[in-house]
């Protein structure tokens, strides 16, 4: 028997360091890839079926347009199928595939799991057909799945999973790579509280409409804050970055997107010596982040756990998606 080749790809998740919500209305956000990953493995089949399995136990198969498997799994698997078909179409292939997904990124708490999944799937399927996509093409193909989930995605999650490192995102100017000379040690506190990003974004829009004289200056302040945070990172001034993150949390509280559980964890992190702490992503639950000195990570993670969170010790990773072949 010939050797059975398996293609793999691994893409990182992300945190938003500063600027969430304000970015929706034109200010800049800083996004950073973290050492939590989605890994996708692809093997060929002798038919045209796409069979998807995952460590989470979600599985099903597609034969042409027919789905076979538990109905409640289909919603999760459809975007993955879209990613796979986008690549098959781009490469003019129609071979069936077995696709297996494993992840160390918690789902639906704002750590970029769906973006990383799309990017890793596109890269792994491309790699199976001996095609390493250029970053731009990979990003374009991986956005097809996101468009299915959200009508108008900014694409920032896919971009950070593709490129790694840190990027500045602004609706007007798009993506700019941010050179960050120092590691940026982060402890994430996951409240486990589910939230709906779209609803929170809408809530902010309404508040802004209702109280423009009060809320617009907060947005302006957040925009200035992002500019200063970019400088702090470029100058490796971690203390200044921490202070700016604290202020950013205050601004996010002011626009109503924090949550009692997030505020408590932010308070715990600060009391135990974090350089800065804030909610990350949409808020209303999900995760907070604490910027820490490397040697404090374990202790702050422990305190966050005592405070009811699931802690994750994370750091910036400079490499984005990576793919390879193995037997
Ligand atoms: O929930 P997340 O981590 O994907 O973050 C959403 C970030 C927002 O600024 C609230 C929305 C957006 O589209 O930028």
PDB file of C-alpha atoms and ligand atoms in Angstrom, residues 14 16 19-24 109-112 154 156-157 195 197 201 280-282, ligand 1:
ATOM      1  CA  UNK A  14      -6.710  36.547  19.109  1.00  0.00           C
ATOM      2  CA  UNK A  16      -8.324  42.810  21.249  1.00  0.00           C
ATOM      3  CA  UNK A  19     -10.385  49.749  20.826  1.00  0.00           C
ATOM      4  CA  UNK A  20     -13.276  47.247  20.592  1.00  0.00           C
ATOM      5  CA  UNK A  21     -16.672  48.858  19.907  1.00  0.00           C
ATOM      6  CA  UNK A  22     -15.035  52.214  19.164  1.00  0.00           C
ATOM      7  CA  UNK A  23     -13.587  50.543  16.045  1.00  0.00           C
ATOM      8  CA  UNK A  24     -17.120  50.003  14.723  1.00  0.00           C
ATOM      9  CA  UNK A 109     -16.132  34.071  23.987  1.00  0.00           C
ATOM     10  CA  UNK A 110     -14.405  36.539  21.666  1.00  0.00           C
ATOM     11  CA  UNK A 111     -11.052  34.763  21.235  1.00  0.00           C
ATOM     12  CA  UNK A 112     -11.367  34.412  17.473  1.00  0.00           C
ATOM     13  CA  UNK A 154     -14.644  43.385   9.252  1.00  0.00           C
ATOM     14  CA  UNK A 156     -10.049  41.340  11.434  1.00  0.00           C
ATOM     15  CA  UNK A 157     -10.155  37.865  13.055  1.00  0.00           C
ATOM     16  CA  UNK A 195     -23.043  37.024  24.858  1.00  0.00           C
ATOM     17  CA  UNK A 197     -21.694  40.543  19.757  1.00  0.00           C
ATOM     18  CA  UNK A 201     -22.848  46.561  19.003  1.00  0.00           C
ATOM     19  CA  UNK A 280     -11.746  42.156  25.588  1.00  0.00           C
ATOM     20  CA  UNK A 281     -14.044  41.779  22.584  1.00  0.00           C
ATOM     21  CA  UNK A 282     -17.718  42.570  22.723  1.00  0.00           C
TER      22      UNK A 282
HETATM   23  O1  LIG B   1     -16.708  39.446  20.104  1.00  0.00           O
HETATM   24  P1  LIG B   1     -15.469  39.739  19.399  1.00  0.00           P
HETATM   25  O2  LIG B   1     -14.236  39.445  20.144  1.00  0.00           O
HETATM   26  O3  LIG B   1     -15.426  39.229  18.000  1.00  0.00           O
HETATM   27  O4  LIG B   1     -15.293  41.305  19.334  1.00  0.00           O
HETATM   28  C1  LIG B   1     -16.138  42.137  18.689  1.00  0.00           C
HETATM   29  C2  LIG B   1     -15.467  43.462  18.581  1.00  0.00           C
HETATM   30  C3  LIG B   1     -16.444  44.595  18.367  1.00  0.00           C
HETATM   31  O5  LIG B   1     -15.655  45.758  18.216  1.00  0.00           O
HETATM   32  C4  LIG B   1     -17.360  44.747  19.541  1.00  0.00           C
HETATM   33  C5  LIG B   1     -17.278  44.382  17.104  1.00  0.00           C
HETATM   34  C6  LIG B   1     -16.535  44.515  15.791  1.00  0.00           C
HETATM   35  O6  LIG B   1     -17.095  44.077  14.759  1.00  0.00           O
HETATM   36  O7  LIG B   1     -15.448  45.104  15.729  1.00  0.00           O
END
